Coordinates of C-alpha atoms in Angstrom, one line a residue:
Chain A
M1 CA -169.1 103.0 59.8
A2 CA -169.9 99.3 59.2
S3 CA -173.2 98.1 58.1
I4 CA -174.9 95.2 56.4
E5 CA -178.1 95.6 54.4
L6 CA -180.0 92.7 53.0
E7 CA -182.9 93.8 50.8
D8 CA -185.4 91.1 50.0
V9 CA -182.7 88.5 49.6
C10 CA -183.5 85.1 48.3
L11 CA -181.1 82.2 47.8
H12 CA -182.1 79.2 45.8
F13 CA -179.9 76.2 45.1
R14 CA -180.5 74.0 42.1
V15 CA -179.6 70.5 43.2
R16 CA -179.6 67.5 41.0
Q17 CA -180.2 64.0 42.4
K18 CA -177.0 62.8 40.9
R19 CA -175.2 65.8 41.9
R20 CA -173.9 67.0 38.6
V21 CA -174.7 66.9 35.0
T22 CA -172.3 64.9 32.8
L23 CA -171.7 65.8 29.2
K24 CA -173.6 62.7 28.2
E25 CA -176.6 63.7 30.3
Y26 CA -176.4 67.2 28.8
L27 CA -176.4 65.8 25.3
L28 CA -179.2 63.3 26.0
H29 CA -181.3 66.0 27.5
R30 CA -180.8 68.2 24.5
L31 CA -181.6 65.4 22.1
Y32 CA -184.7 63.9 23.8
R33 CA -186.0 66.8 25.8
R34 CA -186.4 64.6 28.8
S35 CA -184.1 64.5 31.7
V36 CA -183.5 61.4 33.9
N37 CA -181.8 63.6 36.4
P38 CA -184.2 66.4 37.2
A39 CA -183.1 69.5 38.9
M40 CA -184.7 70.3 42.3
E41 CA -184.7 73.7 43.6
I42 CA -184.0 74.2 47.2
R43 CA -185.1 77.5 48.7
A44 CA -182.4 78.1 51.3
L45 CA -183.4 81.6 52.1
H46 CA -186.4 83.5 51.1
H47 CA -187.2 87.2 51.3
I48 CA -184.7 88.1 54.0
N49 CA -184.7 91.7 55.0
L50 CA -182.1 92.6 57.5
S51 CA -180.4 95.9 58.4
L52 CA -177.4 95.8 60.7
S53 CA -175.3 98.8 61.6
D54 CA -172.4 99.9 63.8
G55 CA -172.2 98.4 67.2
D56 CA -174.7 95.6 66.5
R57 CA -174.0 92.3 68.1
V58 CA -176.3 89.8 66.4
G59 CA -176.9 86.2 67.3
I60 CA -178.6 83.9 64.9
I61 CA -180.6 80.9 66.3
G62 CA -182.9 78.4 64.8
H63 CA -183.3 74.7 64.2
N64 CA -180.9 72.5 62.1
G65 CA -181.3 73.4 58.5
A66 CA -183.0 76.7 59.2
G67 CA -180.5 78.5 57.0
K68 CA -178.3 80.0 59.8
S69 CA -175.0 79.1 58.3
T70 CA -176.2 79.8 54.8
L71 CA -177.2 83.3 55.8
L72 CA -173.8 83.8 57.3
R73 CA -172.1 82.6 54.1
L74 CA -174.3 84.9 52.1
L75 CA -173.2 87.8 54.3
A76 CA -169.6 86.8 53.7
G77 CA -170.1 86.8 50.0
I78 CA -169.5 83.1 49.4
Y79 CA -173.0 82.7 48.1
P80 CA -174.3 85.6 46.0
P81 CA -178.0 86.1 46.4
T82 CA -180.3 84.6 43.7
S83 CA -182.4 87.8 44.0
G84 CA -182.3 90.9 46.1
R85 CA -179.4 93.0 47.2
R86 CA -176.7 92.6 49.7
I87 CA -174.9 95.8 50.6
V88 CA -172.0 95.7 52.9
H89 CA -169.9 98.6 54.2
G90 CA -166.8 97.5 55.9
Q91 CA -164.2 94.8 55.7
I92 CA -165.5 91.3 56.5
S93 CA -163.6 88.5 58.1
S94 CA -165.1 85.5 56.6
L95 CA -162.9 82.8 57.9
F96 CA -165.3 80.3 59.4
D97 CA -162.9 77.5 59.8
L98 CA -159.8 77.9 62.0
T99 CA -157.8 75.3 60.2
L100 CA -158.7 76.3 56.7
G101 CA -156.1 77.2 54.2
F102 CA -152.9 76.0 55.7
E103 CA -150.3 75.1 53.2
M104 CA -148.6 72.1 54.6
E105 CA -145.4 72.5 52.7
S106 CA -144.9 76.1 53.7
T107 CA -143.4 77.4 56.9
G108 CA -145.3 79.0 59.7
W109 CA -144.3 82.5 58.6
E110 CA -145.4 81.9 55.1
N111 CA -148.7 80.6 56.3
I112 CA -149.2 83.8 58.3
N113 CA -148.9 85.7 55.1
Y114 CA -151.1 83.4 53.2
R115 CA -154.0 83.4 55.6
A116 CA -153.8 87.2 55.9
F117 CA -153.8 87.5 52.1
L118 CA -156.9 85.4 52.0
Q119 CA -158.6 87.8 54.3
G120 CA -157.6 90.6 52.0
E121 CA -154.8 92.1 54.1
G122 CA -151.8 93.7 52.6
P123 CA -148.1 93.3 53.3
K124 CA -147.9 96.4 55.4
S125 CA -150.7 95.4 57.8
I126 CA -149.2 91.9 58.0
A127 CA -145.7 93.2 58.8
A128 CA -147.2 95.1 61.7
K129 CA -148.8 92.0 63.1
R130 CA -146.2 89.3 62.5
R131 CA -144.5 89.9 65.9
D132 CA -147.8 89.8 67.7
I133 CA -148.8 86.5 66.1
A134 CA -145.4 84.9 66.8
E135 CA -145.5 86.0 70.4
F136 CA -149.0 84.8 71.0
C137 CA -148.6 81.4 69.4
E138 CA -145.3 80.8 71.2
L139 CA -144.0 78.7 68.4
G140 CA -140.6 80.2 68.3
E141 CA -138.2 78.4 66.0
F142 CA -141.0 76.2 64.7
L143 CA -142.3 79.1 62.6
N144 CA -139.4 78.5 60.3
M145 CA -140.5 74.9 59.7
P146 CA -143.1 73.7 57.3
V147 CA -146.4 73.4 59.1
R148 CA -146.8 69.7 58.2
F149 CA -144.4 69.0 61.0
Y150 CA -146.6 70.8 63.5
S151 CA -148.7 68.9 66.1
A152 CA -152.4 69.4 66.0
G153 CA -152.2 71.7 69.0
M154 CA -149.5 73.8 67.5
L155 CA -151.6 74.2 64.3
V156 CA -154.6 75.4 66.3
R157 CA -152.5 77.8 68.2
L158 CA -151.1 79.3 65.0
A159 CA -154.5 79.4 63.3
F160 CA -156.1 81.1 66.3
A161 CA -153.3 83.7 66.6
I162 CA -153.6 84.6 62.9
A163 CA -157.4 84.7 62.9
T164 CA -157.5 87.0 65.8
A165 CA -154.6 89.2 64.9
F166 CA -156.4 91.1 62.2
Q167 CA -159.3 93.3 63.2
P168 CA -162.0 93.2 60.7
E169 CA -164.7 95.7 60.9
I170 CA -167.3 93.0 60.5
L171 CA -166.9 89.7 62.2
L172 CA -168.9 86.7 61.1
I173 CA -168.5 83.7 63.4
D174 CA -169.9 80.2 62.8
E175 CA -169.9 77.9 65.8
V176 CA -167.0 76.0 64.3
L177 CA -164.9 78.7 65.9
G178 CA -166.3 77.6 69.2
V179 CA -166.7 80.9 70.8
G180 CA -168.4 79.5 73.8
D181 CA -166.4 76.3 74.2
L182 CA -162.9 77.2 73.4
S183 CA -161.0 75.2 76.0
F184 CA -158.1 77.5 75.7
Q185 CA -155.9 79.0 78.2
H186 CA -156.8 82.1 80.0
K187 CA -154.7 84.1 77.6
A188 CA -156.6 82.9 74.5
R189 CA -159.9 83.7 76.1
A190 CA -158.9 87.2 76.9
R191 CA -157.6 87.7 73.3
L192 CA -160.8 86.4 71.8
K193 CA -162.9 88.6 74.0
N194 CA -160.9 91.6 73.1
W195 CA -161.1 90.7 69.4
I196 CA -164.9 90.5 69.5
D197 CA -165.2 93.7 71.5
Q198 CA -163.2 95.6 68.9
A199 CA -165.3 94.5 66.0
R200 CA -167.8 97.1 64.8
L201 CA -170.4 94.6 63.9
M202 CA -170.6 91.0 64.7
V203 CA -172.9 88.2 63.6
V204 CA -172.7 84.8 65.4
V205 CA -174.4 81.6 64.6
S206 CA -174.7 79.2 67.5
H207 CA -176.8 76.6 69.2
D208 CA -175.4 77.6 72.5
T209 CA -178.0 80.1 73.7
D210 CA -176.1 80.9 76.9
S211 CA -173.1 82.2 75.2
L212 CA -175.2 84.0 72.6
A213 CA -177.1 85.8 75.4
E214 CA -173.7 86.8 76.8
L215 CA -172.2 88.0 73.5
C216 CA -175.0 89.5 71.6
S217 CA -177.5 92.3 72.0
T218 CA -179.8 91.4 69.0
G219 CA -181.3 88.1 68.2
V220 CA -182.4 86.7 64.9
W221 CA -184.5 83.6 64.8
M222 CA -184.4 81.7 61.5
D223 CA -187.1 79.2 60.6
H224 CA -187.1 77.3 57.3
G225 CA -185.1 79.9 55.5
S226 CA -187.1 82.9 56.7
I227 CA -186.6 85.3 59.6
R228 CA -189.2 84.5 62.2
Q229 CA -188.3 87.1 64.8
V230 CA -185.8 89.9 65.3
G231 CA -185.5 91.6 68.7
P232 CA -183.5 91.8 71.9
I233 CA -181.5 88.7 72.2
R234 CA -183.1 87.5 75.5
S235 CA -186.6 87.8 74.3
V236 CA -185.8 86.0 71.0
I237 CA -184.1 83.2 72.8
A238 CA -187.0 82.9 75.2
A239 CA -189.5 82.8 72.3
Y240 CA -187.3 80.2 70.6
T241 CA -186.9 77.9 73.6
R242 CA -190.6 78.2 74.3
F243 CA -191.4 77.2 70.7
V244 CA -188.9 74.3 70.8
S245 CA -190.2 72.9 74.1
E246 CA -193.8 73.2 72.9
D247 CA -192.9 71.5 69.7
A248 CA -191.3 68.7 71.7
R249 CA -194.4 68.4 73.9
A250 CA -196.6 68.2 70.9
A251 CA -194.6 65.5 69.3
Chain B
M1 CA -173.5 89.1 39.5
T2 CA -171.7 92.3 40.2
I3 CA -169.3 92.4 43.0
S4 CA -167.7 95.7 43.4
T5 CA -165.4 96.6 46.3
T6 CA -164.9 100.3 46.0
P7 CA -163.6 102.6 48.6
T8 CA -166.3 105.1 49.5
S9 CA -165.5 108.7 49.7
S10 CA -166.8 109.1 53.2
A11 CA -164.5 110.3 56.0
P12 CA -162.1 107.7 57.5
P13 CA -163.9 105.7 60.2
T14 CA -164.1 107.0 63.6
R15 CA -165.7 105.0 66.4
S16 CA -168.8 106.6 67.7
D17 CA -169.0 104.5 70.8
G18 CA -166.2 106.2 72.7
A19 CA -163.8 103.4 72.2
K20 CA -161.1 105.7 70.8
S21 CA -158.8 104.8 73.6
S22 CA -158.8 101.2 72.5
P23 CA -155.4 99.7 71.6
T24 CA -156.4 99.0 68.0
P25 CA -153.8 100.5 65.7
P26 CA -155.1 102.3 62.7
R27 CA -155.6 100.1 59.6
L28 CA -152.5 100.3 57.6
H29 CA -153.3 98.4 54.4
D30 CA -156.3 100.4 53.3
E31 CA -157.4 103.4 55.1
E32 CA -160.5 103.8 53.1
P33 CA -163.6 101.9 54.2
W34 CA -164.7 99.0 52.1
L35 CA -167.9 98.9 50.3
T36 CA -169.1 95.7 48.8
V37 CA -172.3 95.4 46.9
I38 CA -173.3 92.0 45.8
E39 CA -176.3 91.7 43.6
P40 CA -177.5 89.1 41.2
R41 CA -178.0 91.2 38.2
S42 CA -175.8 91.5 35.2
S43 CA -173.8 88.3 35.3
W44 CA -172.2 89.3 32.0
G45 CA -169.5 91.5 33.6
F46 CA -165.9 91.3 32.7
V47 CA -163.2 91.3 35.4
D48 CA -163.2 93.5 38.4
V49 CA -159.7 94.8 38.1
R50 CA -159.8 96.9 41.3
E51 CA -160.8 93.9 43.3
L52 CA -158.0 91.8 41.7
W53 CA -155.5 94.5 42.5
R54 CA -156.5 94.4 46.2
Y55 CA -155.8 90.7 46.3
R56 CA -152.6 90.9 44.2
E57 CA -150.5 89.5 47.1
L58 CA -152.7 86.5 47.3
L59 CA -152.1 85.8 43.6
G60 CA -148.3 86.0 44.2
F61 CA -148.6 83.6 47.0
L62 CA -150.7 81.1 45.0
I63 CA -148.2 81.1 42.2
W64 CA -145.3 80.7 44.5
R65 CA -147.1 77.9 46.4
D66 CA -147.8 76.0 43.2
V67 CA -144.2 76.3 42.1
K68 CA -143.1 74.9 45.5
V69 CA -145.6 72.0 45.4
R70 CA -144.7 71.2 41.9
Y71 CA -141.0 70.7 42.7
K72 CA -141.2 69.5 46.3
Q73 CA -139.5 66.3 47.0
T74 CA -138.2 66.1 43.5
V75 CA -134.5 65.3 43.2
L76 CA -134.1 67.4 40.0
G77 CA -136.3 70.3 41.1
A78 CA -136.7 73.0 38.6
A79 CA -134.6 71.0 36.1
W80 CA -137.9 69.3 35.2
A81 CA -138.9 72.5 33.6
I82 CA -136.3 72.0 30.8
L83 CA -136.3 68.3 30.8
Q84 CA -139.7 68.1 29.1
P85 CA -138.8 70.2 26.0
L86 CA -135.2 68.9 26.1
A87 CA -136.4 65.2 26.0
T88 CA -138.8 66.0 23.1
M89 CA -136.0 67.7 21.3
L90 CA -133.7 64.7 21.6
V91 CA -136.4 62.2 20.6
F92 CA -137.5 64.1 17.5
T93 CA -133.9 64.9 16.5
L94 CA -133.1 61.3 16.7
F95 CA -136.0 60.1 14.6
L96 CA -136.6 63.1 12.3
G97 CA -133.3 64.8 12.4
D98 CA -131.9 63.2 9.3
A99 CA -135.0 63.5 7.2
V100 CA -135.4 67.2 7.8
R101 CA -131.8 68.1 7.8
D102 CA -131.3 71.6 6.4
K103 CA -135.0 71.9 5.6
A104 CA -135.8 74.2 8.5
P105 CA -136.2 77.8 7.4
G106 CA -133.0 79.6 7.4
A107 CA -131.1 76.4 7.8
V108 CA -131.6 76.6 11.5
P109 CA -130.3 73.4 13.2
Y110 CA -133.3 71.2 13.8
P111 CA -132.7 70.6 17.6
L112 CA -132.8 74.3 18.1
F113 CA -135.9 74.6 16.0
V114 CA -137.7 72.0 18.0
F115 CA -136.5 73.3 21.4
C116 CA -137.7 76.7 20.5
G117 CA -141.2 75.5 19.7
M118 CA -141.4 73.0 22.5
L119 CA -140.5 75.5 25.1
L120 CA -143.5 77.5 24.3
W121 CA -145.7 74.6 23.7
T122 CA -145.0 72.8 27.0
S123 CA -145.5 76.0 28.9
F124 CA -148.8 76.5 27.2
A125 CA -149.9 72.9 27.7
N126 CA -148.9 72.9 31.3
A127 CA -150.7 76.2 31.9
I128 CA -154.0 75.1 30.6
T129 CA -153.8 71.6 32.1
G130 CA -152.9 73.1 35.5
A131 CA -155.6 75.7 35.3
S132 CA -158.4 73.4 34.3
N133 CA -158.0 71.4 37.5
S134 CA -157.2 74.3 39.8
V135 CA -160.7 75.4 40.9
V136 CA -161.9 71.9 41.6
A137 CA -158.7 71.2 43.6
S138 CA -159.3 74.3 45.7
Q139 CA -162.8 73.2 46.8
Q140 CA -162.0 73.8 50.4
M141 CA -161.2 77.4 49.9
V142 CA -164.0 78.1 47.5
T143 CA -166.7 77.0 49.9
K144 CA -165.3 78.7 53.0
V145 CA -163.7 82.0 52.1
Y146 CA -164.7 84.8 49.8
F147 CA -162.0 86.1 47.5
P148 CA -161.9 86.6 43.7
R149 CA -162.2 83.1 42.4
V150 CA -160.4 83.9 39.2
L151 CA -157.2 84.1 41.2
I152 CA -157.1 80.3 41.4
P153 CA -156.7 79.6 37.7
L154 CA -154.5 82.7 37.3
G155 CA -152.2 81.3 40.0
A156 CA -152.0 77.9 38.2
I157 CA -151.1 79.7 34.9
G158 CA -148.6 82.0 36.6
T159 CA -146.7 78.9 37.8
V160 CA -145.5 78.3 34.3
I161 CA -143.5 81.5 34.4
V162 CA -140.8 79.7 36.3
D163 CA -140.6 77.0 33.7
L164 CA -140.4 79.5 31.0
A165 CA -137.7 81.4 32.7
V166 CA -135.5 78.3 33.3
G167 CA -136.3 77.2 29.7
S168 CA -135.3 80.5 28.3
V169 CA -131.9 80.3 29.9
M170 CA -131.5 76.9 28.4
L171 CA -132.6 78.2 25.0
F172 CA -130.1 81.0 25.2
L173 CA -127.3 78.6 26.0
L174 CA -128.4 76.4 23.1
M175 CA -128.3 79.3 20.7
L176 CA -125.0 80.5 21.9
G177 CA -123.6 77.0 21.6
Y178 CA -124.8 76.6 18.0
A179 CA -123.5 80.1 17.1
L180 CA -120.1 79.3 18.5
A181 CA -120.0 76.1 16.6
G182 CA -120.4 78.0 13.4
Y183 CA -124.1 77.3 12.6
P184 CA -126.1 80.0 10.9
V185 CA -127.7 81.3 14.1
S186 CA -128.1 85.1 14.1
V187 CA -130.1 87.5 16.3
G188 CA -131.7 90.7 15.0
W189 CA -133.7 93.4 16.5
T190 CA -136.9 91.3 16.2
V191 CA -135.6 89.4 19.3
L192 CA -137.1 92.3 21.3
L193 CA -140.5 91.2 20.1
S194 CA -140.3 87.7 21.5
P195 CA -141.3 88.6 25.1
F196 CA -144.5 90.2 23.7
L197 CA -145.2 87.0 21.8
V198 CA -144.8 85.0 25.0
L199 CA -147.2 87.5 26.6
A200 CA -149.7 86.9 23.8
L201 CA -149.4 83.2 24.4
G202 CA -150.0 83.9 28.1
M203 CA -153.2 85.7 27.1
A204 CA -154.4 82.8 25.1
A205 CA -153.5 80.4 28.0
T206 CA -155.3 82.7 30.5
G207 CA -158.5 82.7 28.4
L208 CA -158.5 79.0 27.8
G209 CA -157.4 78.2 31.3
T210 CA -160.1 80.1 33.1
L211 CA -162.7 78.8 30.7
L212 CA -161.6 75.2 31.3
S213 CA -161.3 75.7 35.0
A214 CA -164.9 76.9 35.2
L215 CA -166.2 74.1 32.8
T216 CA -164.4 71.5 34.9
V217 CA -166.4 72.6 38.0
S218 CA -169.7 71.8 36.3
Y219 CA -168.6 69.0 34.0
R220 CA -165.9 66.8 35.4
D221 CA -165.6 65.3 31.9
F222 CA -163.1 67.9 31.1
R223 CA -160.7 66.2 33.4
H224 CA -160.5 63.5 30.8
V225 CA -160.9 65.8 27.8
V226 CA -158.1 68.2 28.5
P227 CA -155.0 66.0 28.7
F228 CA -156.2 64.1 25.6
V229 CA -156.8 67.2 23.6
V230 CA -153.6 68.8 24.7
Q231 CA -151.8 65.7 23.5
L232 CA -153.4 65.9 20.0
W233 CA -153.0 69.7 19.9
L234 CA -149.3 69.3 19.8
F235 CA -149.6 68.1 16.3
A236 CA -151.4 71.2 15.3
T237 CA -148.6 73.4 16.4
P238 CA -145.4 74.1 14.4
S239 CA -143.3 72.8 17.2
I240 CA -142.0 69.8 15.4
F241 CA -142.9 70.1 11.7
V242 CA -140.6 71.9 9.5
Q243 CA -142.4 72.3 6.2
E244 CA -146.0 72.8 6.7
T245 CA -146.7 73.8 3.2
V246 CA -145.6 70.4 2.1
M247 CA -147.2 68.4 4.9
F248 CA -150.5 70.1 5.1
G249 CA -152.9 70.8 2.2
P250 CA -154.6 74.2 1.8
R251 CA -157.4 73.1 4.0
G252 CA -155.0 71.9 6.7
Q253 CA -153.3 75.2 6.6
M254 CA -156.5 77.1 7.0
A255 CA -157.2 75.0 10.1
L256 CA -153.8 75.7 11.4
R257 CA -154.4 79.4 11.2
L258 CA -157.3 79.1 13.6
N259 CA -155.0 77.7 16.2
P260 CA -153.6 80.7 18.0
V261 CA -150.7 78.7 19.4
H262 CA -149.6 78.1 15.8
G263 CA -149.2 81.7 14.8
L264 CA -147.5 82.6 18.0
I265 CA -144.9 79.8 18.0
V266 CA -144.1 80.4 14.3
N267 CA -143.5 84.1 14.9
F268 CA -141.7 83.6 18.2
R269 CA -139.2 81.4 16.5
A270 CA -138.9 83.8 13.6
A271 CA -138.4 86.7 15.9
L272 CA -135.8 84.9 18.0
L273 CA -133.8 83.5 15.1
N274 CA -133.9 86.6 12.9
Q275 CA -136.2 85.3 10.1
T276 CA -139.1 86.9 8.3
M277 CA -142.2 86.9 10.5
D278 CA -145.5 85.7 9.3
L279 CA -147.6 88.8 10.0
P280 CA -151.0 87.5 8.8
A281 CA -150.6 84.5 11.0
L282 CA -149.6 86.7 13.9
G283 CA -152.6 88.9 13.4
T284 CA -155.0 86.0 13.4
A285 CA -153.3 84.5 16.4
L286 CA -153.6 87.7 18.4
L287 CA -157.2 88.2 17.4
I288 CA -158.1 84.6 18.4
S289 CA -156.1 85.0 21.7
A290 CA -158.0 88.1 22.6
I291 CA -161.3 86.4 21.8
L292 CA -160.3 83.5 24.0
L293 CA -159.4 85.8 26.8
A294 CA -162.7 87.6 26.6
V295 CA -164.7 84.4 26.4
G296 CA -162.8 82.8 29.3
C297 CA -163.2 85.8 31.6
V298 CA -166.8 86.4 30.9
Y299 CA -167.8 82.8 31.2
F300 CA -165.8 82.4 34.4
R301 CA -167.5 85.5 35.8
R302 CA -170.8 84.2 34.8
V303 CA -170.6 80.9 36.5
E304 CA -168.3 81.7 39.5
R305 CA -171.4 82.6 41.6
D306 CA -172.4 78.9 41.6
F307 CA -169.0 77.5 42.4
A308 CA -169.5 77.3 46.1
D309 CA -172.8 75.5 45.4
I310 CA -172.0 73.0 42.7
I311 CA -168.3 72.2 43.3

């Protein structure tokens, strides 16, 4: 059973104009009770209630800065909520960036281990997948070389093979992964589709409403850090596009 | 913040949607389902040992990666690990050797005396310097993946193990050489205690290292502070000085006691070279190390929630 439960979750960031407080600033502030670098609070998410369970395929849409990616990162555990509760049953794959976490000095094999460790896998499950990864990326002898000698294409192939080798119960995908526009070979597309199909629960953030309609069953419309609408994906997309076009006409 | 990843006691997962015929192999690593509850309350927790255990392989990889990066494209490789204490030993023997001849406790040869202290000191110094920068240097990972953040400074500290291992071999050879040359170097049962003293030093380094790594995220000033303080700190350790009672007044000795590295190095050397150990100093050092460890872990835990945001 995989499920995600968000109970009245708020996420606030405290941002300073000059980005961070220096020791001098800190002391001055303490001494004179007056800050030249006031903290601004950004309410990235407010009062989000969301309950997702097994089999859900959720697409998140919304304008730029609506909090889509922030919500995804909160689900992944990167940002703990400022208030409210986040309860997750199941193992999450929270790799949003395909090329993240390659150690340039290490070989392809070592990087397979590293990436898998980052996702919380253990040596046994990695051992079972190593062959599969090596076969899929077709790197052959190159896997024994440090990845800094790899071409960009080879890196992407390896990254993709690793990312899709392990089957998380909960899949969180930001559009960086480019579900809709992976200009991969047929093989990669089939693997990706299979990977997504196997996940018990999936949350995707994308601007590409067409691929969302294809992949998802439930839609979540984010607007200025709040959920505006939850429902069947097609009706949410329809409402959202109507809103956007009306907005454009009004402007 | 409480992050607990506990296996629930429910039955192993079975798919309800009839996809049993799917080619997914059963999960090998962890048959139990994962439950993660993240809530903002109680940010005063200690360390979630169970979660750390789940990510133990990642820690191993981080240590190993740092070791590799440290010595990549260096001609001398791991020899650098002993060159630091060795060079210090040579310099101090050259300049102080004559002055302190035969004044070291138990008439231990001064070069051996210095190397013994410097081995521990350089390890400690490298550990906290490496750790303090580690989280900031891993910005990419911190903002993109969730894993226990404390692994980052722990990895940086663990790297020192290699240096220590190489240095210990060197120390052993040095002792052997002096013993064969007829110097009064003897080894007693207390030598068995020396690994524990190194462990205690590791505890102090872990506490201070995690603390500094978290502070560096919010206050980059510590990037300037740490190397400087480490430099000065050397002179508050008994790595070089032979007769503290003569060189430091009573007040200075009080201050020395507060330095956990002092008590540990003094006793490490005494344990290794079969001399009387300074138990009050050891007790104080252990206590302060434990406090450092607690403070470091709790502070790290308290602020790690903001890392992704402010880094």
